[in-house]
Short mmCIF file of C-alpha atoms in Angstrom, two decimals:
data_model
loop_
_atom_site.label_atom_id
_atom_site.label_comp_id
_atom_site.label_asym_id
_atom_site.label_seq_id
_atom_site.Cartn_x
_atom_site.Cartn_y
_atom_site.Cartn_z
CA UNK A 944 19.48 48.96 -24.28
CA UNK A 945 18.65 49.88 -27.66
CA UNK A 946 15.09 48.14 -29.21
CA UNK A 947 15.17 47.80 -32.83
CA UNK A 948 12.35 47.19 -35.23
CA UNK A 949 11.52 47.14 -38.78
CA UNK A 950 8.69 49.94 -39.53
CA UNK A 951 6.73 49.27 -43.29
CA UNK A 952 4.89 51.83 -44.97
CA UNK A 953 2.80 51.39 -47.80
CA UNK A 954 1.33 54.01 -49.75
CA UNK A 955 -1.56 53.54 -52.34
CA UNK A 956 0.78 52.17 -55.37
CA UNK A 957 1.94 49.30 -53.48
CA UNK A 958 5.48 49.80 -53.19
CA UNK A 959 6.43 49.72 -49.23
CA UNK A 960 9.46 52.00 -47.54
CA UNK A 961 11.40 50.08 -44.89
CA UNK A 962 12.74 52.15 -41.79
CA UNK A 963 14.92 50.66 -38.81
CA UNK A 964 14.85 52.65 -36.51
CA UNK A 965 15.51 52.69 -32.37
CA UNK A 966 12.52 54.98 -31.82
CA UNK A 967 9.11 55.14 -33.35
CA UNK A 968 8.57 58.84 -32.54
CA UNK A 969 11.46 59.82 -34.64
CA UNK A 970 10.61 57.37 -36.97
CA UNK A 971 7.07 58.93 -37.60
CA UNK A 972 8.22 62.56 -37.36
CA UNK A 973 11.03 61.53 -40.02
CA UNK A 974 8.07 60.70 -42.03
CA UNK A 975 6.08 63.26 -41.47
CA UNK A 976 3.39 61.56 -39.75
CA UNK A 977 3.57 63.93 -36.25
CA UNK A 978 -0.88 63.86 -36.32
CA UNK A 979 -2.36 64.16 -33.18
CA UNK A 980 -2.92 60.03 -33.52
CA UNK A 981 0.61 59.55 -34.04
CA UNK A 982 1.86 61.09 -31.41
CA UNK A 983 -0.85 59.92 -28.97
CA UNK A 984 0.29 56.39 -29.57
CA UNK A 985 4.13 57.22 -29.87
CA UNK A 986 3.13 58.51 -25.96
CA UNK A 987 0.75 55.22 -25.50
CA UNK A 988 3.81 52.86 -26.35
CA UNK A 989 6.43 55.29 -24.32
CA UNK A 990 4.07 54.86 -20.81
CA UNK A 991 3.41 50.50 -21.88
CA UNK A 992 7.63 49.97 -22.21
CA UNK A 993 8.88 52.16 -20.13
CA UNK A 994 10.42 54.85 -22.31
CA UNK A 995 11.00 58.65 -22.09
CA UNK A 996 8.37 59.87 -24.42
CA UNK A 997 9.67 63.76 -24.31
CA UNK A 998 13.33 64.78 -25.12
CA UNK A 999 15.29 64.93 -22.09
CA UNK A 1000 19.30 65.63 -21.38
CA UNK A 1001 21.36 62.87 -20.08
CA UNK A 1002 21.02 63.69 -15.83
CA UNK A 1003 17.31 63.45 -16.30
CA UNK A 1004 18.06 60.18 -18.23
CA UNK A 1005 20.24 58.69 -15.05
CA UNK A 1006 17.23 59.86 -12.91
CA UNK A 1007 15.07 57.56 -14.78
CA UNK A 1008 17.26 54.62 -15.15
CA UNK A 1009 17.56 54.63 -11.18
CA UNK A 1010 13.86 54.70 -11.16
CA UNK A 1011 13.61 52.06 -13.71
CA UNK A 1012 15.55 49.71 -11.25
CA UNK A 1013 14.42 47.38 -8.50
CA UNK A 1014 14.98 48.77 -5.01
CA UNK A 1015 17.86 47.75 -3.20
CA UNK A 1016 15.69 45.22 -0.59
CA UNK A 1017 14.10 43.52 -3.75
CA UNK A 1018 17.95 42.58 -4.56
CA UNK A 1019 19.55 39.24 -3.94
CA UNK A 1020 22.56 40.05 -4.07
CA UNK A 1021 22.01 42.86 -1.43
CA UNK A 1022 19.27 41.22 0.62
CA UNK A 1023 21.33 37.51 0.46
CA UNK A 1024 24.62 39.06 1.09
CA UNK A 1025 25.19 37.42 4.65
CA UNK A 1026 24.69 33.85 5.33
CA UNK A 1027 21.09 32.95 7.57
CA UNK A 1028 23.06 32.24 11.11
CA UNK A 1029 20.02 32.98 12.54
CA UNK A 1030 17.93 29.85 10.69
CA UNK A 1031 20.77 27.44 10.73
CA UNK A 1032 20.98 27.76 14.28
CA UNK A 1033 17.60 27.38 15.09
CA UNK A 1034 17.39 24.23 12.60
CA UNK A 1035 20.43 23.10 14.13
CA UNK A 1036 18.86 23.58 18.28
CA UNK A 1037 15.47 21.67 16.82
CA UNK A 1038 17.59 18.35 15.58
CA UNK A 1039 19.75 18.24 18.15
CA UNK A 1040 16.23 18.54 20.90
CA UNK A 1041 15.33 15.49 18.30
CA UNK A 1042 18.39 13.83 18.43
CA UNK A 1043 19.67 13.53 14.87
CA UNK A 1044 22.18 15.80 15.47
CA UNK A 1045 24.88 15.85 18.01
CA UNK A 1046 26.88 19.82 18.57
CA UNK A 1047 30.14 18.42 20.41
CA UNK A 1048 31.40 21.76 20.98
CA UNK A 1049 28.14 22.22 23.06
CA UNK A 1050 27.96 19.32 24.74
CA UNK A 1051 32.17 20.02 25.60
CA UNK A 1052 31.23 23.21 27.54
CA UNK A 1053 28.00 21.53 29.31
CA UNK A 1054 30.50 18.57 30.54
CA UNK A 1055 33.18 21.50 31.85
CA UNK A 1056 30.65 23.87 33.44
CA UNK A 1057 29.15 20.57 35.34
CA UNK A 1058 32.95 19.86 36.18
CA UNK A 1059 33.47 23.20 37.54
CA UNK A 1060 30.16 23.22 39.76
CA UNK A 1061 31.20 19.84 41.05
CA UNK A 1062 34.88 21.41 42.26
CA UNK A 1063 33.38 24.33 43.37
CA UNK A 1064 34.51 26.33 40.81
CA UNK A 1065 31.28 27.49 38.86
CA UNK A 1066 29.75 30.76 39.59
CA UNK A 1067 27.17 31.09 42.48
CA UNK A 1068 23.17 30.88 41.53
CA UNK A 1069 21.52 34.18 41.71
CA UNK A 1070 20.79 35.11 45.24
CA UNK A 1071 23.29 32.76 46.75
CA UNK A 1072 26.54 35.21 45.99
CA UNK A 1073 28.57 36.79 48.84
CA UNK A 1074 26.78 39.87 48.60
CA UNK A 1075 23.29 38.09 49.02
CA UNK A 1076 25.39 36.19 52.32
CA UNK A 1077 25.83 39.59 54.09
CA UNK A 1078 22.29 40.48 54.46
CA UNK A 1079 21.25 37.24 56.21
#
């Protein structure tokens, strides 16, 4: 991401010099114009957008991209990755208490496990197994 910007100096005879330029540091030591103001403020502006004020090489650069990034659990497309099963089923459990909404699946295995208890089929409460039998 390269920021552009038009820099105008005037000097006392009224003529201005234009520079474009990608970095107002260079810019101003280009010009000469490295005073202990200049290069406060060319620090100043580095800290308010987020730029590298000193030169560094190009691993120190990735190092402060990375930083410059949101962390991975601010992401949506990390943090939104998997559908909410967990809410849709609990939305789901509250309209169907309500009755405005009807699982058929759910009510299919209630009917069979009611079947099976009435043939006998269904697995003993707890306490009531064969093991429980023996010991009275």
């Amino acid at each position: 991401m390269v920021k552009t910007f038009t820099f105008h100096i005037f000097s006392t005879a009224g003529e201005s010099s234009c520079i474009k330029g990608y970095d107002l540091r260079e810019a101003l030591q280009d010009l000469g114009m490295s005073s202990l103001y200049a290069r406060r403020m060319a620090r100043l502006s580095a800290r308010i957008f987020g730029d590298v004020f000193r030169p560094t090489t190009s691993q120190s650069m990735k190092v402060v991209q990375l930083m410059r990034e949101k962390p991975r659990e601010h992401k949506p497309e990390v943090t939104e990755y998997y559908p909410p099963h967990t809410e849709v089923y609990k939305m789901m459990r509250r309209l169907q208490f309500v009755g405005l909404y009807r699982d058929e699946h759910a009510d299919f295995r209630a009917e069979m496990r009611r079947v099976a208890r009435l043939k006998g089929k269904a697995p003993p409460k707890k306490g009531e197994g064969k093991r429980a039998m023996k010991r009275k």
